[in-house]
Coordinates of C-alpha atoms in Angstrom, one line a residue:
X19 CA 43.2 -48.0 31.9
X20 CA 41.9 -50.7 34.5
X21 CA 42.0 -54.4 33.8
X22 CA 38.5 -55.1 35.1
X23 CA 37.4 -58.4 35.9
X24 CA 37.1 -61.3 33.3
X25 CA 34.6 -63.7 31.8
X26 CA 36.4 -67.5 31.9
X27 CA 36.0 -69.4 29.3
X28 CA 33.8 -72.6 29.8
X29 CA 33.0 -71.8 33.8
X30 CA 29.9 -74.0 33.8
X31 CA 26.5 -74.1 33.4
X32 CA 26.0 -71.3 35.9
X33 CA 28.3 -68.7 33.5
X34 CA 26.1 -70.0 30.3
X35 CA 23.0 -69.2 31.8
X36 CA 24.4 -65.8 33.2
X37 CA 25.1 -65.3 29.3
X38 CA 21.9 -65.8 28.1
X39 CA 20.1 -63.8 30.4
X40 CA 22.5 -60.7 28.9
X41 CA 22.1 -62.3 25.9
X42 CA 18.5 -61.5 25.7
X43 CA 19.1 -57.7 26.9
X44 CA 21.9 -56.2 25.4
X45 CA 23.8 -56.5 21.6
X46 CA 26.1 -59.0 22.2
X47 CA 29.2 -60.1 19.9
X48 CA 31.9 -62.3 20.4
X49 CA 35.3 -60.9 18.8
X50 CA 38.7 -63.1 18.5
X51 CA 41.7 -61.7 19.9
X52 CA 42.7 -59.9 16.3
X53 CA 38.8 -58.4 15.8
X54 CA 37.3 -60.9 14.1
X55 CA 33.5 -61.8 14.9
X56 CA 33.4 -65.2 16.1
X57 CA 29.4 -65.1 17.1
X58 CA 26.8 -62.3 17.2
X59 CA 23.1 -62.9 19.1
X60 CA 19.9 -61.8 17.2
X61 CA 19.7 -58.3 19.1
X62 CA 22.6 -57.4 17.6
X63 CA 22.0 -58.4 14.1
X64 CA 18.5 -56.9 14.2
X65 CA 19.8 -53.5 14.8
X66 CA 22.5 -53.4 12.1
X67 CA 20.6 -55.3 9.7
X68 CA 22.9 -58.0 9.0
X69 CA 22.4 -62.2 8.6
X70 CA 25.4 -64.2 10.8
X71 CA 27.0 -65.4 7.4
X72 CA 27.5 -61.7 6.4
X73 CA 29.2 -61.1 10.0
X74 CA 31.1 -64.2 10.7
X75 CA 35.3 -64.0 10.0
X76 CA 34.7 -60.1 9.4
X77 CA 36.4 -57.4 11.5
X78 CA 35.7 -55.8 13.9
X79 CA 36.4 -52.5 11.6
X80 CA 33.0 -53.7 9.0
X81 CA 30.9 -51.3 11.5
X82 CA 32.9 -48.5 12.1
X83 CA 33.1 -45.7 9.8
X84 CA 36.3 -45.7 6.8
X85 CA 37.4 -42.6 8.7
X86 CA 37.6 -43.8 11.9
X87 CA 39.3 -47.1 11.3
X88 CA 42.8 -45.6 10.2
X89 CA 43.1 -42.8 13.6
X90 CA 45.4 -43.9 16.3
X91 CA 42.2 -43.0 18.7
X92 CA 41.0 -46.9 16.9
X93 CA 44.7 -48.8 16.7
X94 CA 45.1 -48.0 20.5
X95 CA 41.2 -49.3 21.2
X96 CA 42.5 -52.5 19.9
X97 CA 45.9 -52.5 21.4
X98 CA 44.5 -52.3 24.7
X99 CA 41.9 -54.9 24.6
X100 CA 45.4 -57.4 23.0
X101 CA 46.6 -56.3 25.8
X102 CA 43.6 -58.0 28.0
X103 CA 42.0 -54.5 29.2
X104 CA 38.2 -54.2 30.1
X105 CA 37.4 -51.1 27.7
X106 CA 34.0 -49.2 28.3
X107 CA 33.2 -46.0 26.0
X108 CA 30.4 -44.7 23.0
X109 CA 30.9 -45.6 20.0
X110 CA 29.5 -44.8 16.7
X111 CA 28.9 -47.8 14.7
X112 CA 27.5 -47.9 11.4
X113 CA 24.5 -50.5 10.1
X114 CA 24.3 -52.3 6.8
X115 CA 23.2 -49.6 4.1
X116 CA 25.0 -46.9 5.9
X117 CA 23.2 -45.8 9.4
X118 CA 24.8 -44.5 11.7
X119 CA 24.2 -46.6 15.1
X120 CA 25.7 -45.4 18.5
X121 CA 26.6 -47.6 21.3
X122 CA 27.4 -47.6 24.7
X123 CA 29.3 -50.8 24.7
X124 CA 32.1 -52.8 27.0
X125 CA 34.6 -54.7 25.6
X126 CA 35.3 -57.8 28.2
X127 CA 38.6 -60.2 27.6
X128 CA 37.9 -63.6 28.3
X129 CA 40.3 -65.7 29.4
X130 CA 41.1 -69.4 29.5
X131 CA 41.9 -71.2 32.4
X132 CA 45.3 -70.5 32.0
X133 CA 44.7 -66.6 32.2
X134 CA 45.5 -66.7 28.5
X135 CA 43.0 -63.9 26.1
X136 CA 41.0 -66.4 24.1
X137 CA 38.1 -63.8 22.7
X138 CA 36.7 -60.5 23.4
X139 CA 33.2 -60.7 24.4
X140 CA 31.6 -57.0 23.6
X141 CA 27.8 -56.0 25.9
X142 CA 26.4 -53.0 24.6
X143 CA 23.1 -51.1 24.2
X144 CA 21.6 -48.7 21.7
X145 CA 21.8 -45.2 22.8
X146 CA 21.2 -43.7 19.1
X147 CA 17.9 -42.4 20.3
X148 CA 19.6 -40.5 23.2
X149 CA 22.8 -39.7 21.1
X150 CA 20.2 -37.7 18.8
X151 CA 17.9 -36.1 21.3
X152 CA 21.8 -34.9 23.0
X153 CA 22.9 -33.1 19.7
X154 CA 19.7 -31.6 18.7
X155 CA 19.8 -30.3 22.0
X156 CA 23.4 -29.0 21.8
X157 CA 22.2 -27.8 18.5
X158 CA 19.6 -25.8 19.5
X159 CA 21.3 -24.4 22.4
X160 CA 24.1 -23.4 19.5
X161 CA 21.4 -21.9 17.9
X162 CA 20.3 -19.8 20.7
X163 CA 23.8 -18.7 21.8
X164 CA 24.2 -17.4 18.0
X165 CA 21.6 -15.0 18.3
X166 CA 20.8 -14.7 22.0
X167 CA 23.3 -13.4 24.9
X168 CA 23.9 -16.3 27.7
X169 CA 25.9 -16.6 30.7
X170 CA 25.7 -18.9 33.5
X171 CA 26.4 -18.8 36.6
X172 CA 27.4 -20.5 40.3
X173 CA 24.7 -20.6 43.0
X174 CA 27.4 -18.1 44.3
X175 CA 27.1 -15.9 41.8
X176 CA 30.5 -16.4 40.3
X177 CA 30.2 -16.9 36.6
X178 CA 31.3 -20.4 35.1
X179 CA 30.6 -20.1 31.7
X180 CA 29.3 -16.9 29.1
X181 CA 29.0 -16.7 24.9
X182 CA 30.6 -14.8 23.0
X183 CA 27.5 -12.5 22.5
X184 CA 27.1 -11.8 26.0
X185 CA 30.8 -10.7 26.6
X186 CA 30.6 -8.4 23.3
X187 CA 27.2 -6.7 25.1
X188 CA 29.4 -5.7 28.3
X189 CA 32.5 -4.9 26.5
X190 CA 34.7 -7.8 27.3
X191 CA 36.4 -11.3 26.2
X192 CA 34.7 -14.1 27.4
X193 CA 37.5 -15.4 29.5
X194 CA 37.9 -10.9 31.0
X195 CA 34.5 -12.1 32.8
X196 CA 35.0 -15.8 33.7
X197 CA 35.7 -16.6 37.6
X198 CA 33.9 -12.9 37.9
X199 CA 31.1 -12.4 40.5
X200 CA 27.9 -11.2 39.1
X201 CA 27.7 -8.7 41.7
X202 CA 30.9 -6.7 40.2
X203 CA 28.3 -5.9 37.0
X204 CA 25.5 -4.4 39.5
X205 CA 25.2 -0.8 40.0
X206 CA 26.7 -0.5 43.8
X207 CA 23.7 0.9 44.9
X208 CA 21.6 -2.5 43.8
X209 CA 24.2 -4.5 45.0
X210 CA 24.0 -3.5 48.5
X211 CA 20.1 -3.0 48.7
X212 CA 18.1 -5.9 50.2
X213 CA 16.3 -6.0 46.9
X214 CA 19.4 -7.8 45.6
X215 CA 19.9 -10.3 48.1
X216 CA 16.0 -11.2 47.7
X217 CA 16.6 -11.6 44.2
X218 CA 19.8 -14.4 44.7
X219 CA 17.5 -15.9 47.7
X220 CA 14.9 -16.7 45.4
X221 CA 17.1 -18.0 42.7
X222 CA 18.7 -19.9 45.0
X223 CA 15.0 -21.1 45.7
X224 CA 14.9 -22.5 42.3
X225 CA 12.8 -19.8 41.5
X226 CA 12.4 -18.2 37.5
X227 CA 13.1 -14.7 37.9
X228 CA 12.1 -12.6 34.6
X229 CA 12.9 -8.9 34.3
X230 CA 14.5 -5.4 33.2
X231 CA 18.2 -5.1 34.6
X232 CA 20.7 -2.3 34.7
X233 CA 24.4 -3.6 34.6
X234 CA 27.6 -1.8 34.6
X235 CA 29.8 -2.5 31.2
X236 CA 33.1 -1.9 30.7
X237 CA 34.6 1.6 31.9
X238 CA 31.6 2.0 33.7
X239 CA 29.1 2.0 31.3
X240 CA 25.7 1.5 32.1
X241 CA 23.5 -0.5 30.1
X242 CA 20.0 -2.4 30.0
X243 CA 19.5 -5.9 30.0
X244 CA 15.8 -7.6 29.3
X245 CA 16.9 -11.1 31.1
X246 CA 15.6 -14.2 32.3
X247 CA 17.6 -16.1 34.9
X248 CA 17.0 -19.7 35.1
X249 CA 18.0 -22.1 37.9
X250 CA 19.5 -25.4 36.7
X251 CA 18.2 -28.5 39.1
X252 CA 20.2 -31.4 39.6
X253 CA 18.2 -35.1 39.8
X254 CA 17.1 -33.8 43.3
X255 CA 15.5 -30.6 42.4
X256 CA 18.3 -28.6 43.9
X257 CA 19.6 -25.4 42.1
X258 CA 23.4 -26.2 40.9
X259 CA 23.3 -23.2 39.1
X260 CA 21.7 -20.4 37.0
X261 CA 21.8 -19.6 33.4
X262 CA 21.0 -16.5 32.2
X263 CA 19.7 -15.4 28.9
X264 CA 19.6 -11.5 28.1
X265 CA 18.6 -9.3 25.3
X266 CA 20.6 -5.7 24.9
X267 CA 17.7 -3.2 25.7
X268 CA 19.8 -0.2 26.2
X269 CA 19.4 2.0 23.0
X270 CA 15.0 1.1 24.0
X271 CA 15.9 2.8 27.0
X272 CA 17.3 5.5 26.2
X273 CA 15.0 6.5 23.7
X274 CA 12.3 6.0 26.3
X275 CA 13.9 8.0 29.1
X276 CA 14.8 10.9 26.2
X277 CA 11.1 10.6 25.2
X278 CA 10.2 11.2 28.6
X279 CA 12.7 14.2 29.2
X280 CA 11.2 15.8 26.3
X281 CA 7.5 15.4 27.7
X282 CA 8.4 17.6 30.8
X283 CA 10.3 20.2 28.2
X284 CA 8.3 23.0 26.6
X285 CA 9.5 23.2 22.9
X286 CA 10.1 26.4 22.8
X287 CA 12.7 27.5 25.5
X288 CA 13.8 24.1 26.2
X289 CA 13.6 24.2 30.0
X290 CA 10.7 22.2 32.1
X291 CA 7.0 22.8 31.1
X292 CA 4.0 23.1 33.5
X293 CA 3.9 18.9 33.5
X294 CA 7.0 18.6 34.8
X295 CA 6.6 21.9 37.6
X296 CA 3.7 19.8 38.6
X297 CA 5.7 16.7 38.9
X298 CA 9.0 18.1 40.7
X299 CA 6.2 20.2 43.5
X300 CA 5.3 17.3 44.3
X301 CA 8.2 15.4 44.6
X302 CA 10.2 18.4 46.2
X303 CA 7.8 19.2 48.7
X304 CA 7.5 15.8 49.9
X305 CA 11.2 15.1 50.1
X306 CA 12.3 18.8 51.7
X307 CA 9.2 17.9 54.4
X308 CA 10.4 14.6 55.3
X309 CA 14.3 16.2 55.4
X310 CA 13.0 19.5 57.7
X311 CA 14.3 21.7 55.3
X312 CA 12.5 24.9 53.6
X313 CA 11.6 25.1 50.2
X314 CA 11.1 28.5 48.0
X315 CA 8.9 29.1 44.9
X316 CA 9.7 31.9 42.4
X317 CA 6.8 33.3 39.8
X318 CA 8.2 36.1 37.2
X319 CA 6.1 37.2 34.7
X320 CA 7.5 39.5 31.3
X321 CA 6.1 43.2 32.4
X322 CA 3.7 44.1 29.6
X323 CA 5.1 41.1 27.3
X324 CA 1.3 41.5 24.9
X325 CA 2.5 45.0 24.2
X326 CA 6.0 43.6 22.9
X327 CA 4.4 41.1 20.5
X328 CA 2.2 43.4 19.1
X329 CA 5.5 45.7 18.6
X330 CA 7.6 42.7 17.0
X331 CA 5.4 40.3 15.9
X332 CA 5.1 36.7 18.2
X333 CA 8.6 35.4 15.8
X334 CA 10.9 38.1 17.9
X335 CA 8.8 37.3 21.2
X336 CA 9.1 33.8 20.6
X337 CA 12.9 34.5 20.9
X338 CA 13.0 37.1 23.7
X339 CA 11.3 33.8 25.8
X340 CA 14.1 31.9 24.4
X341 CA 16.9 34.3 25.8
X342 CA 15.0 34.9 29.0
X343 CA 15.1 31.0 29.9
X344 CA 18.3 31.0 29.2
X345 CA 19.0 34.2 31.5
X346 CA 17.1 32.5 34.5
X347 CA 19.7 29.6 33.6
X348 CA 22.7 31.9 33.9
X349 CA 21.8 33.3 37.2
X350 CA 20.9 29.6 39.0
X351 CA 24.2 28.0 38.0
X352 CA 25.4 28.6 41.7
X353 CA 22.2 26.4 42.4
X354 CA 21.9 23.1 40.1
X355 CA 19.4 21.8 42.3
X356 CA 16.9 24.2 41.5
X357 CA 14.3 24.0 39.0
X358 CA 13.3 26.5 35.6
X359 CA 9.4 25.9 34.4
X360 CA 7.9 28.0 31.8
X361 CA 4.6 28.0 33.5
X362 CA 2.8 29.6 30.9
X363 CA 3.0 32.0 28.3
X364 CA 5.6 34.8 29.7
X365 CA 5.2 33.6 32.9
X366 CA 8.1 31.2 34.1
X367 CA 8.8 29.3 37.7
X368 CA 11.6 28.6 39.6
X369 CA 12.0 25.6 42.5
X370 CA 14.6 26.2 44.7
X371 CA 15.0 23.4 47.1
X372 CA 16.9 24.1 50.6
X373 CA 16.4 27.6 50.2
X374 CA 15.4 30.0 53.0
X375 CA 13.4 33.2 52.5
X376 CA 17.0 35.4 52.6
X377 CA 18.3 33.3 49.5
X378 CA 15.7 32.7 47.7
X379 CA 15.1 36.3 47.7
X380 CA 18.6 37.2 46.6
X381 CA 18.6 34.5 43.8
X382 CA 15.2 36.6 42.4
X383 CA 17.3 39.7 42.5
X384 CA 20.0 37.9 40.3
X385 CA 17.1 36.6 37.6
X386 CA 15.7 40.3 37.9
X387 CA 18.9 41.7 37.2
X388 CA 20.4 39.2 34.4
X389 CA 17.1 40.0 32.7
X390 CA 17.1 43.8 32.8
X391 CA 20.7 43.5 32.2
X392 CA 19.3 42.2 28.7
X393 CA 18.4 45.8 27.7
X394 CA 15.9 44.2 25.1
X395 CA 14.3 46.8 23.4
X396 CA 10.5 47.0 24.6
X397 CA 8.6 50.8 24.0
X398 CA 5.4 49.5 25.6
X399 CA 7.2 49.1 28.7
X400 CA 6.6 52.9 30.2
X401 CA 8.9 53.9 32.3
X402 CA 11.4 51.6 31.7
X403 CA 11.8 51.0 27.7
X404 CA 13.3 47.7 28.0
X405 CA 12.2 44.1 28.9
X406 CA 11.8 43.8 32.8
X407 CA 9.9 41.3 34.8
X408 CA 8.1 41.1 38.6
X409 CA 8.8 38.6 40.4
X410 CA 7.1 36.8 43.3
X411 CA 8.9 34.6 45.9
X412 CA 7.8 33.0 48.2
X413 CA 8.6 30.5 51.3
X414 CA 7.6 27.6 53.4
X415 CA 9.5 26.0 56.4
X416 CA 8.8 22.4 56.6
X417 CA 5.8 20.7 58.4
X418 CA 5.9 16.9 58.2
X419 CA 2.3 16.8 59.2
X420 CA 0.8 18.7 55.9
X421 CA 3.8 18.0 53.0
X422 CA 0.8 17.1 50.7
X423 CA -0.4 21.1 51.2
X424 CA 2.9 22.4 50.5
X425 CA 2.6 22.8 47.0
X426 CA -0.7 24.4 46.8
X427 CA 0.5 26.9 49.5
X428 CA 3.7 27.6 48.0
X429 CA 2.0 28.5 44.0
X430 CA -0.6 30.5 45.9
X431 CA 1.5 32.4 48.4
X432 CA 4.6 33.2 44.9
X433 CA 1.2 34.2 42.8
X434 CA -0.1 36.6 45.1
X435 CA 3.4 38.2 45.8
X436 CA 4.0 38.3 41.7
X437 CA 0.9 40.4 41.7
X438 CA 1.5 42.4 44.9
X439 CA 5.5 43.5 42.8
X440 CA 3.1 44.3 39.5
X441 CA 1.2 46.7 41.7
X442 CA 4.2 48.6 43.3
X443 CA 5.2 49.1 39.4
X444 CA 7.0 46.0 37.9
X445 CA 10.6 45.3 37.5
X446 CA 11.1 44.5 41.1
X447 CA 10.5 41.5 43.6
X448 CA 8.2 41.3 46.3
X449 CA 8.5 38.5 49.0
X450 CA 5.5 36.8 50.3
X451 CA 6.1 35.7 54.4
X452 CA 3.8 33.0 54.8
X453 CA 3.3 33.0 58.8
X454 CA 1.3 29.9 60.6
X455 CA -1.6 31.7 62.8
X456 CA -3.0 29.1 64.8
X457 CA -6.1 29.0 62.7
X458 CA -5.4 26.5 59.7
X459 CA -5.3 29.4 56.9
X460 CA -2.0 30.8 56.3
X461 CA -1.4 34.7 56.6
X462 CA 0.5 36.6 54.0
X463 CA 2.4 39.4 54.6
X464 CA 3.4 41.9 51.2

């Protein structure tokens, strides 16, 4: 502890006037070298509700709490100013009738002219007000971290500080993730786009950035986070540094995205319904137009499928769809980019992405055969007696100019070669060559 300059007793008129202009500012009490008051000025009274005959010859320890007067923390106080150190520090006080009072106060030795300790002159000012407004704030931020998930972080990104709550959402200890970079809980993907270094330049800014977040948990785990992040301004304005306050929206997210992967399914065969054809045409046609690479479109329709429900009743035809999906399935695992669509009722699709007219027509000769290879019993299928289907396939080779007509000349090009292979008898595949005249319409070729 410093020794810090001293008050000497009887300096002059000068000193007495210095000490009663603090006199009329601050809580002022004089205390003998073993804690007893010698003199207090009206401020001080005021506030702790005492007359100077109720003061006067009492300790130092009549204001401080029964608990606090036996620690060493209070022995060593007094020690110290014995010892003629200038102590500065809060203290909790407490008024007649039992209020608590906090001060900040400074205990000054004053000295005679011989350097001897003749008193122990305390300045001090009333900070209960602040003291109060600090722990309701601490407790409602306690309040907040019990029930909400906060971290906060360097302008740097490094994290300085995170709750309990937070940790438990990603999987960790609190001190796992402390000295961590927020960075190495972004998807590497985000943390390398320019998205991401917007989003630290604007907190960095100062600016209140509010949003839905994926992050990577522990092992890898990704999860969703509904967060604010909030820059922290020192007396300048400047960011110092963000806190962050999240909510665990991962299980809302997965329920939406499986809500969403059953809209595109159709119920009954559990592959993609017309919706979600419609959707991946579009974005397939696009994509393989911007990449120069071909795209092929398979139609297959159930040869004489109304015969076979009015045979075995829509229950077993409902199920022969079932096991037909699943044999178009079989015969694409070589190809898990490609696409299944029950397009409607016993007519399925199939999208096969990067596909050339060869392939695509050799992967319709697999779905043909895996589904005669069924040998589901169907009379009303003359010539054949068992569940076939026609197929249609067809092909375009990329044209960056017209990606937007791709889909409509893809459907119409695999629908007219479906029908061309029902014509020649069924149970086959025709293939539709879909040549570019110089005339805008295209030219088909079964």
């Amino acid at each position: 502890m410093m020794t810090a300059t001293t008050l000497v007793e009887g300096a002059g008129p000068q000193s007495d006037d210095l000490l009663d202009a603090i006199s009329r500012s601050n809580l002022v009490v004089d205390f003998s070298i073993d804690g007893q008051v010698r003199s207090a000025n009206q401020n001080f009274l005021q506030l702790m509700h005492y007359r100077p005959e109720e003061v006067i010859g009492r300790h130092h320890c009549m204001f401080v709490r029964a608990d606090d007067r036996e620690t060493p923390h209070y022995r060593a106080f007094w020690e110290l100013l014995k010892a003629g150190e200038f102590v500065q520090r809060e203290m909790r006080m407490v008024a007649n009738g039992g209020r608590e009072i906090w001060l900040q106060s400074s205990y000054n030795p004053i000295l005679g002219r011989q350097g001897e300790i003749r008193s122990i002159l305390m300045l001090a000012t009333d900070i209960t007000a602040e003291k109060q407004r600090a722990a309701n704030h601490e407790s409602t931020l306690n309040a907040i971290s019990r029930s909400t998930a906060m971290i906060e972080f360097a302008m740097n990104g490094t994290i300085l500080a995170a709750n309990a709550k937070l940790a438990a959402i990603m999987g960790y200890e609190v001190q796992e993730i402390l000295g961590r970079n927020h960075r190495e809980f972004v998807p590497p993907e985000v943390a390398e786009s320019e998205a991401y270094r917007i989003f630290w330049n604007r907190l960095r800014a100062g600016e209140y950035v509010e949003d839905e977040f994926p992050r990577i948990a522990r092992c890898g785990k990704t999860i969703w986070l509904q967060a604010s992040y909030n820059p922290i301004l020192d007396a300048s304005g400047r960011p110092t540094a963000v806190m962050k306050i999240a909510t665990d929206i991962t299980d809302r997210w997965q329920r939406n995205a499986e809500s969403e992967r059953l809209a595109l399914l159709d119920p009954l065969t559990g592959v993609s319904n017309r919706r979600g054809f419609d959707l991946a045409l579009t974005t397939m046609t696009n994509d393989y137009a911007a990449r120069m690479e071909p795209i092929s479109l398979l139609i297959l329709d159930i040869d004489h499928f109304k015969a076979f429900n009015d045979t075995f009743g829509h229950q077993i035809g409902d199920l022969c769809l079932r096991v037909i999906a699943k044999a178009i399935e079989l015969a694409l695992q070589p190809r898990p980019d490609s696409l299944v669509c029950r397009y409607g009722g016993e007519e399925f699709a199939v999208l096969l992405p990067a596909a050339d007219q060869a392939q695509a027509a050799a992967v319709a000769e697999d779905i043909r055969g895996e589904i005669a290879a069924l040998k589901i019993s169907h009379p009303g299928n003359t010539g054949w007696e068992r569940v076939t289907t026609s197929i249609g396939s067809a092909t375009i080779e990329p044209d960056p100019a017209r990606p937007s007509q791709y889909g409509t000349e893809l459907v119409a090009a695999a629908d007219k070669a479906l029908y061309a292979a029902k014509r020649r008898g069924r149970n086959r595949v025709v293939d539709a060559v879909i040549a570019r005249p110089e005339s805008p319409s295209l030219a088909f070729d079964i």
